[in-house]
Coordinates of C-alpha atoms in Angstrom, one line a residue:
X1 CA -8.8 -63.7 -14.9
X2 CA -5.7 -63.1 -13.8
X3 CA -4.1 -62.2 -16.9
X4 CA -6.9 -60.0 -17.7
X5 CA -6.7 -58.0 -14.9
X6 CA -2.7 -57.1 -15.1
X7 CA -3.1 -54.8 -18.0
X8 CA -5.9 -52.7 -15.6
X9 CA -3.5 -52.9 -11.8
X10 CA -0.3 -52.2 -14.4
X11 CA -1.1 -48.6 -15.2
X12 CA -2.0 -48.2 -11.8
X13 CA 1.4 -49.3 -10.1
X14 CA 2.8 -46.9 -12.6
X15 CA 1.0 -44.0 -11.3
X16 CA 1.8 -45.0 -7.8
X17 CA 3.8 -42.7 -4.9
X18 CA 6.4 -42.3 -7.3
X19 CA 4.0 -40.0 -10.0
X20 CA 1.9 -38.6 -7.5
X21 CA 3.9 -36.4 -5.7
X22 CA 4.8 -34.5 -9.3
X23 CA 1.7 -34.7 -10.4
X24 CA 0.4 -32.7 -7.1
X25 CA 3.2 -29.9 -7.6
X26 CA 2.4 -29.6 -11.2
X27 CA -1.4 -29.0 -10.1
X28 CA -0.2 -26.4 -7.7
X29 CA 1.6 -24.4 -9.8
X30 CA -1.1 -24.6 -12.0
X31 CA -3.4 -23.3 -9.6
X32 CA -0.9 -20.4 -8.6
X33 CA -0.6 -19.7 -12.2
X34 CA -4.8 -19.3 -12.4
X35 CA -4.6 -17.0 -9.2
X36 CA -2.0 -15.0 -11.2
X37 CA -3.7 -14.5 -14.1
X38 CA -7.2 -14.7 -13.2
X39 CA -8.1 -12.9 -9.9
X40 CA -6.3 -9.9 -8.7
X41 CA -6.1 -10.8 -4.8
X42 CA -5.9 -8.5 -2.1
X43 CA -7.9 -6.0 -3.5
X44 CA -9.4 -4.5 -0.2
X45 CA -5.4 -4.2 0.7
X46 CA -4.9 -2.2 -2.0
X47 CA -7.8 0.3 -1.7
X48 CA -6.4 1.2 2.1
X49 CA -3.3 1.8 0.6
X50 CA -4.6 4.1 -2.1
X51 CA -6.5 5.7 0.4
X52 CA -4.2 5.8 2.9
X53 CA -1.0 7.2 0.7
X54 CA -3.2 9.3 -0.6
X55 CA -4.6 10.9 2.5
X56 CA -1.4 11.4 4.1
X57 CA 0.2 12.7 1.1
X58 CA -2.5 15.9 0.9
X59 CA -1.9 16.0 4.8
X60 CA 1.9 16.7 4.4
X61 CA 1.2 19.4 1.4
X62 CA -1.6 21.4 3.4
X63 CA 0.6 21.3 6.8
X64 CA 3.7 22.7 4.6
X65 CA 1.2 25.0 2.7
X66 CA 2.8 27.9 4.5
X67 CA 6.4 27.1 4.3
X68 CA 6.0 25.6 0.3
X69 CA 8.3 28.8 -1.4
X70 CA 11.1 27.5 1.4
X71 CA 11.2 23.6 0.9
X72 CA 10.3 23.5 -3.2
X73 CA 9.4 26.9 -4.5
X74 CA 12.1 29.3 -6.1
X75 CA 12.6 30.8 -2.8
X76 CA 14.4 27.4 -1.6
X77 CA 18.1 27.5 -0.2
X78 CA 18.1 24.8 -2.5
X79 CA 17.6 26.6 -5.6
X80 CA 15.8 25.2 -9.2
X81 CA 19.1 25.8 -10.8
X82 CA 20.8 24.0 -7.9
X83 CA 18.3 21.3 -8.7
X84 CA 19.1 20.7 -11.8
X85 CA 22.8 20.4 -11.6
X86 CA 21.9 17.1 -9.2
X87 CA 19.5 15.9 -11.2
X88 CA 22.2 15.5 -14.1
X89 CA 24.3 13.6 -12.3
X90 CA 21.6 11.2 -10.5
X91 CA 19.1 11.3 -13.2
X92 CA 16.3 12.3 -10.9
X93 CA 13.5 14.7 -12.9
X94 CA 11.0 17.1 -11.2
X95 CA 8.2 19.4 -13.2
X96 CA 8.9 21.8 -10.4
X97 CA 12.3 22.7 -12.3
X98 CA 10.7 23.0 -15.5
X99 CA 10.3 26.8 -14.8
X100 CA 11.6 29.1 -12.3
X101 CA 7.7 31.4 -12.6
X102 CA 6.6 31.6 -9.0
X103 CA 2.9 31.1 -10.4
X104 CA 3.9 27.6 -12.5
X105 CA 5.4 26.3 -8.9
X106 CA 1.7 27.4 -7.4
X107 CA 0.1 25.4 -10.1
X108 CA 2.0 23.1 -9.5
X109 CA 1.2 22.9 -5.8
X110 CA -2.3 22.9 -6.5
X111 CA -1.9 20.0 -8.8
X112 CA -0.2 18.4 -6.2
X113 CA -3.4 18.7 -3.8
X114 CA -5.8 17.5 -6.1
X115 CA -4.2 14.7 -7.4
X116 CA -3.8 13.6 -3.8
X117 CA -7.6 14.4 -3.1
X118 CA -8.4 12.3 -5.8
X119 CA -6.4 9.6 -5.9
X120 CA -7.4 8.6 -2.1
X121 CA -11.4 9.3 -3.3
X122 CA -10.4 7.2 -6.5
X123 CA -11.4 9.3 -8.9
X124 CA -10.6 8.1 -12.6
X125 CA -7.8 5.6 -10.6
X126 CA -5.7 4.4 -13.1
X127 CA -4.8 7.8 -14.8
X128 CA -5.0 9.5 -11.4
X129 CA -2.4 6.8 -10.1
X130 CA 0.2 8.2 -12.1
X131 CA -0.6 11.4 -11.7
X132 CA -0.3 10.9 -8.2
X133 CA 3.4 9.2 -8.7
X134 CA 4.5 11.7 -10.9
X135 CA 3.9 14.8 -8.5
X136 CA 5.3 12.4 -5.5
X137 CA 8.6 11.8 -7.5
X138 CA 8.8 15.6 -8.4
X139 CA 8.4 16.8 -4.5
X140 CA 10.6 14.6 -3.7
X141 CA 13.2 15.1 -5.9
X142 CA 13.1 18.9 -5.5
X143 CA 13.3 18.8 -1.9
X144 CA 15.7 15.4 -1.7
X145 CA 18.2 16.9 1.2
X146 CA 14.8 17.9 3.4
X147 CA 13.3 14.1 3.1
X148 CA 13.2 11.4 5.7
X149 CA 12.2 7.0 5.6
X150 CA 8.2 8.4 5.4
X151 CA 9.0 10.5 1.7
X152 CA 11.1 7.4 0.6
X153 CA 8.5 5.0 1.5
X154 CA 5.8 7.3 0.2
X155 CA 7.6 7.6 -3.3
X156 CA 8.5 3.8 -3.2
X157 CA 4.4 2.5 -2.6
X158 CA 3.2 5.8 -5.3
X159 CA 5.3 3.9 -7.9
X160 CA 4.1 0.6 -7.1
X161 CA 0.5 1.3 -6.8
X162 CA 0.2 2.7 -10.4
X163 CA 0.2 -1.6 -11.5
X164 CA -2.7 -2.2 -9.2
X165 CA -6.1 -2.0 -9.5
X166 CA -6.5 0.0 -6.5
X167 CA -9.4 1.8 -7.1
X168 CA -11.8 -1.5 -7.1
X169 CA -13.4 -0.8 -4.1
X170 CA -13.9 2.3 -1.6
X171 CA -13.6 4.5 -4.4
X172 CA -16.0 6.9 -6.4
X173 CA -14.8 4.6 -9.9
X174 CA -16.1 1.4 -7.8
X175 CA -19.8 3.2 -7.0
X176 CA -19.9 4.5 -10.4
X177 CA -19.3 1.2 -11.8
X178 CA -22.2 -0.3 -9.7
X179 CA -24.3 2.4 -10.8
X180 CA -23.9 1.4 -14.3
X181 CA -24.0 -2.1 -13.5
X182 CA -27.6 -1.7 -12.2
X183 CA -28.9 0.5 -15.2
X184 CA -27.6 -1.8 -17.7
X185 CA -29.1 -4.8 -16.2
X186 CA -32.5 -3.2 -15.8
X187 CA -32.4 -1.5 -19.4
X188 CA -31.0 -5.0 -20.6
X189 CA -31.2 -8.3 -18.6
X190 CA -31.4 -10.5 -21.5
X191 CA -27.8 -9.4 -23.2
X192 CA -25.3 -12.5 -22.4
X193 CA -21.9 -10.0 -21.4
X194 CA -20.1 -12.9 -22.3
X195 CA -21.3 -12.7 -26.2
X196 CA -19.3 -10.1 -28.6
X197 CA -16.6 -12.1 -30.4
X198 CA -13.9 -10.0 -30.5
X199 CA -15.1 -7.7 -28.2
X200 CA -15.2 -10.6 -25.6
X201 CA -11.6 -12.0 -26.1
X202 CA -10.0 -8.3 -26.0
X203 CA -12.3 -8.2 -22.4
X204 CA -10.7 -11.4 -21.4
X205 CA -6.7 -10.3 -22.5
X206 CA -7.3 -6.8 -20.6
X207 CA -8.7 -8.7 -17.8
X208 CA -6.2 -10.7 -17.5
X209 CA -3.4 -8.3 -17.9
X210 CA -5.1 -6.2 -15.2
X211 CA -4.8 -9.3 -12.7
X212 CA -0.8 -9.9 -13.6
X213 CA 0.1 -6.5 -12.9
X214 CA -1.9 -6.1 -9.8
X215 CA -0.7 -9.2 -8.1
X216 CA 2.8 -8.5 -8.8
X217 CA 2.7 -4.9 -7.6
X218 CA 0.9 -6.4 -4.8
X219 CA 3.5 -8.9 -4.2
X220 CA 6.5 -6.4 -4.9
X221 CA 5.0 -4.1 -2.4
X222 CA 4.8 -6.8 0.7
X223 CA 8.5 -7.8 -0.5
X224 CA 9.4 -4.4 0.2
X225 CA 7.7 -3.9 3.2
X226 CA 9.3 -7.4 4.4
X227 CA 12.5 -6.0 3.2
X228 CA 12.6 -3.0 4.8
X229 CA 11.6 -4.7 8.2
X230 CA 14.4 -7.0 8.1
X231 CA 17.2 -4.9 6.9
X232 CA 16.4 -2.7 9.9
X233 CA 16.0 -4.9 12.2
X234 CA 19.4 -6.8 11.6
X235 CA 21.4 -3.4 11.0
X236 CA 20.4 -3.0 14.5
X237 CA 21.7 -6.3 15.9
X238 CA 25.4 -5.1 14.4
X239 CA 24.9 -2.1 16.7
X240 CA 26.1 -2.5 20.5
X241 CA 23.5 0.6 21.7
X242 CA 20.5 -1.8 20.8
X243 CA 22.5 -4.8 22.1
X244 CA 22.5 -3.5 25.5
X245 CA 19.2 -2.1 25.8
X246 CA 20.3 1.7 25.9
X247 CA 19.5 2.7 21.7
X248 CA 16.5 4.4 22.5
X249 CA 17.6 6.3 25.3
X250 CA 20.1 8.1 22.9
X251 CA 17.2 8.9 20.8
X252 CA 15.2 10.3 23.6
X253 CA 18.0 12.8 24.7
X254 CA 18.3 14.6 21.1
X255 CA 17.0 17.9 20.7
X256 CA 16.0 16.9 17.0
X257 CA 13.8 14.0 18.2
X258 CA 11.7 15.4 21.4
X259 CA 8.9 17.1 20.1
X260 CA 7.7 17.4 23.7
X261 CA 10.7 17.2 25.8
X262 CA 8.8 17.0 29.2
X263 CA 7.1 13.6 27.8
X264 CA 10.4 12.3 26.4
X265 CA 11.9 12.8 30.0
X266 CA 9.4 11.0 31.5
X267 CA 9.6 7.8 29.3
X268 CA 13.7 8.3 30.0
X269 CA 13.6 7.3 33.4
X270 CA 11.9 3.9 33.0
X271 CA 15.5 2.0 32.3
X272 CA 14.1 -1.6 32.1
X273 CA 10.9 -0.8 29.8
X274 CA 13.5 1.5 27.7
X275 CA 15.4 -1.5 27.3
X276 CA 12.8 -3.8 26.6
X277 CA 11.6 -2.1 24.2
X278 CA 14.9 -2.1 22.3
X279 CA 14.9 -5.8 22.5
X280 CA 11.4 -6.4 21.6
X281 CA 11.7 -3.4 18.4
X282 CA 14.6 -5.4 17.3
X283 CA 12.7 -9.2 17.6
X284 CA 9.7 -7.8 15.7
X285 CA 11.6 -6.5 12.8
X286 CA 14.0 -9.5 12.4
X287 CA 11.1 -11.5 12.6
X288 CA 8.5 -9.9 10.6
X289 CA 9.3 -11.9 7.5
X290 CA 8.5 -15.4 8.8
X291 CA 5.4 -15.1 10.7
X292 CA 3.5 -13.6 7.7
X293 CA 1.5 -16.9 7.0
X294 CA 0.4 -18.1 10.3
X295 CA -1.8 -16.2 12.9
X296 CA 1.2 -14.7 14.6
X297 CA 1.3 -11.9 12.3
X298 CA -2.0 -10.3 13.9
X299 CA -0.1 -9.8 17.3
X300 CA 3.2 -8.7 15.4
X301 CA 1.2 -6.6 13.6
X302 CA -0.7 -4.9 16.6
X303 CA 2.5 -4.9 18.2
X304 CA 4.5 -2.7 15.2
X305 CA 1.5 -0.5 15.3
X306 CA 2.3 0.3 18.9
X307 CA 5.7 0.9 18.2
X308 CA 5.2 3.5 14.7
X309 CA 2.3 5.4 17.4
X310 CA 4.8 5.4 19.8
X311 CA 7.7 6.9 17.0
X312 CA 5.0 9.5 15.9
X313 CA 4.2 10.7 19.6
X314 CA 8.0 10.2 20.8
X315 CA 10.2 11.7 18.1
X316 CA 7.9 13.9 16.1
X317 CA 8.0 11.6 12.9
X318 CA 3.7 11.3 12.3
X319 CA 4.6 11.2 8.1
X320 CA 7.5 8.0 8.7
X321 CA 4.8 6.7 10.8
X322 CA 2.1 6.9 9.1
X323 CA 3.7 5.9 6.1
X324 CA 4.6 2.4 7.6
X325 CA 1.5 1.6 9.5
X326 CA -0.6 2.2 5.6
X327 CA 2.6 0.1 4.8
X328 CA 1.7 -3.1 7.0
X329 CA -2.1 -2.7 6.3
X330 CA -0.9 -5.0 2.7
X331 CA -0.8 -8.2 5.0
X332 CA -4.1 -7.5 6.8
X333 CA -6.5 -10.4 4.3
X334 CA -9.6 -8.9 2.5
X335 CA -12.0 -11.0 4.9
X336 CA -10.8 -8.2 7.6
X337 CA -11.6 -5.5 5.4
X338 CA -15.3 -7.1 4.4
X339 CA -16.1 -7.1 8.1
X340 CA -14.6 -3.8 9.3
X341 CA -16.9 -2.2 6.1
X342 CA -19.5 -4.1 7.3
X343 CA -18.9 -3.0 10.9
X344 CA -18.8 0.7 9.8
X345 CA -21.7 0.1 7.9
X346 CA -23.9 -0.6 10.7
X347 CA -22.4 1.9 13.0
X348 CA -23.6 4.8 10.3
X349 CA -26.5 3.8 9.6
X350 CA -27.6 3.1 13.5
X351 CA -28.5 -0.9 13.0
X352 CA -28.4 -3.2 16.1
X353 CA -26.0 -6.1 16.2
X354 CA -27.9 -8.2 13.3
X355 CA -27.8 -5.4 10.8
X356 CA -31.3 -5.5 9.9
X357 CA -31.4 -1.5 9.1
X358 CA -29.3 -2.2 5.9
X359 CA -30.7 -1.6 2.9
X360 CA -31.6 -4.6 0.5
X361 CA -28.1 -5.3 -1.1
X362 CA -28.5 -5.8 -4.9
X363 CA -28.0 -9.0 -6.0
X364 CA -24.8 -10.3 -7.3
X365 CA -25.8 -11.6 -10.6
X366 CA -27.2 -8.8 -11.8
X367 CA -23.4 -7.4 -12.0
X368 CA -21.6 -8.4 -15.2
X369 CA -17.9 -9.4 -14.2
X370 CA -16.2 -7.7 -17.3
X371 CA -18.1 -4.5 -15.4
X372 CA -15.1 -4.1 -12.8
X373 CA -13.1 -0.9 -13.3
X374 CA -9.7 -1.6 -14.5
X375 CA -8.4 0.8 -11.9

């Protein structure tokens, strides 16, 4: 018995502690490698961010709608031919230097504001989405000596949100899809959407090359975010103003920053909160990058939103603030987004706290996955 039992314990000596471990990080990549390719994450993330880049984008062009000749038009200091001699040796392009017609630069304009109306409603996303970047790159180009962080960031997240598939949910593409979705299965609930051959597998490739590309614009966009938090934060430690507690009262006594100079003079004289906030601005940015996947991030965050309102109100800079707070909304997980739609949901249509004046939600099945807009 003995010896027949040696050939069945041998094999599993061999596959002992030694095997295991491997075996368990092979499954994990494995697994990483489904998320990757399988199912776009964050997707609720992504939809504030369109929304939200969008929004503030037609904000900027409508409250610069009467000074438009001055920063991009041909009445600019900065002149289209002046334009173009930088753009030959940078290798920035802009449509606005296409032509030096006053009415191309007002079509232009007009452009400008619909493709931010639309891209926030998420209209046609994926074609709008580059629309979108290519009039953000242009503005900003034109105009590169007027900009500030909020146009960089602005242009940065435009370029990156073209790979997503931003316009899955809160978007007019997302309840024309469910429209569709509940036509086809009335007209049609025996039709497998699996079935189709070829049909299928071309489904399946541009499904999966829709979840690639969204999860590695996702993931390039909190890199850059986490980036951008760090860098500041430690340029600031080499500096002895934010050392000793006294960086921001510098910025509260220039005339460029006090949008409301009676305010600024008032936060002035507060020497120990002025210097803990100095302290605590440069903690939070240092250490933004490594609390991102534990809870500590939800006070962090709270806390950074303090701080951008506070930049916004403070030094006049509402587009750099608004900019980053859309910015650190990428880190916020969908389950956060479910609830706060569900939460506004209630609140419009006047339910109590159990919800019971929603509507009947359709069922789930009766929603074919390879129905999901691609944008």
């Amino acid at each position: 018995m003995a010896a027949e039992q040696l050939p069945v314990s041998h094999p599993r000596t061999a596959e002992g502690p030694g095997t295991g471990a491997p075996q368990r990080a092979i499954d994990r990549v494995r697994a990483a490698l489904d998320v990757l390719t399988e199912r776009p994450v964050s997707l609720y993330a992504a939809a504030v961010l369109r929304i939200g880049y969008g929004s503030v984008y037609l904000v900027f062009l409508l409250r610069e709608f009467s000074h438009r000749d001055e920063i991009w038009g041909p009445g600019s200091p900065w002149t289209p031919e002046l334009a173009r001699q930088l753009f030959d040796q940078t290798g920035w392009v802009s449509i606005l230097t296409l032509s030096d017609n006053r009415a191309y630069f007002e079509a232009c304009y007009a452009l400008a504001v619909g493709a931010s109306a639309l891209f926030a409603l998420g209209w046609r996303t994926r074609a709008v989405s580059v629309l979108f970047a290519v009039v953000v790159a242009s503005f900003h180009s034109r105009a590169i000596f007027m900009t500030d962080g909020g146009d960089n960031l602005i242009l940065l997240m435009a370029l990156y949100l073209v790979l997503t598939a931003c316009g899955r949910h809160w978007s007019l593409d997302a309840r024309r899809t469910r429209l569709r979705a509940c036509a086809g299965a009335t007209a049609r609930p025996s039709v497998d959407p699996t079935a189709g051959g070829p049909r299928h597998h071309f489904r399946a490739s541009r499904r999966t090359l829709t979840a690639v590309l969204h999860n590695c614009g996702m993931f390039v966009i909190a890199a850059q975010v986490c980036f951008l938090y760090g860098s500041a934060g430690l340029y600031k430690v080499q500096g002895g103003s934010w050392g000793n507690g006294t960086a921001l009262h510098y910025v509260l006594s220039l005339d460029l920053f006090r949008p409301w100079p009676g305010l600024s003079l008032m936060a002035d004289e507060h020497d120990v909160l002025i210097a803990i906030a100095c302290y605590l601005t440069v903690l939070l940015q240092v250490a933004f990058p490594f609390v991102l996947f534990g809870r500590l991030k939800y006070p962090v965050l709270t806390m950074l939103l303090g701080m951008h309102l506070g930049i916004a109100v403070l030094m006049g800079l509402p587009l750099f603030s608004g900019a980053m707070i859309i910015a650190d909304a990428v880190f916020l997980p969908d389950r956060f987004y479910r609830a706060l739609g569900r939460l506004w949901r209630r609140t419009v249509r006047g339910a109590g706290p159990g919800g019971t004046a929603d509507s009947p939600r359709r069922p789930r099945s009766l929603v074919p996955a390879q129905s999901e807009p691609a944008g």
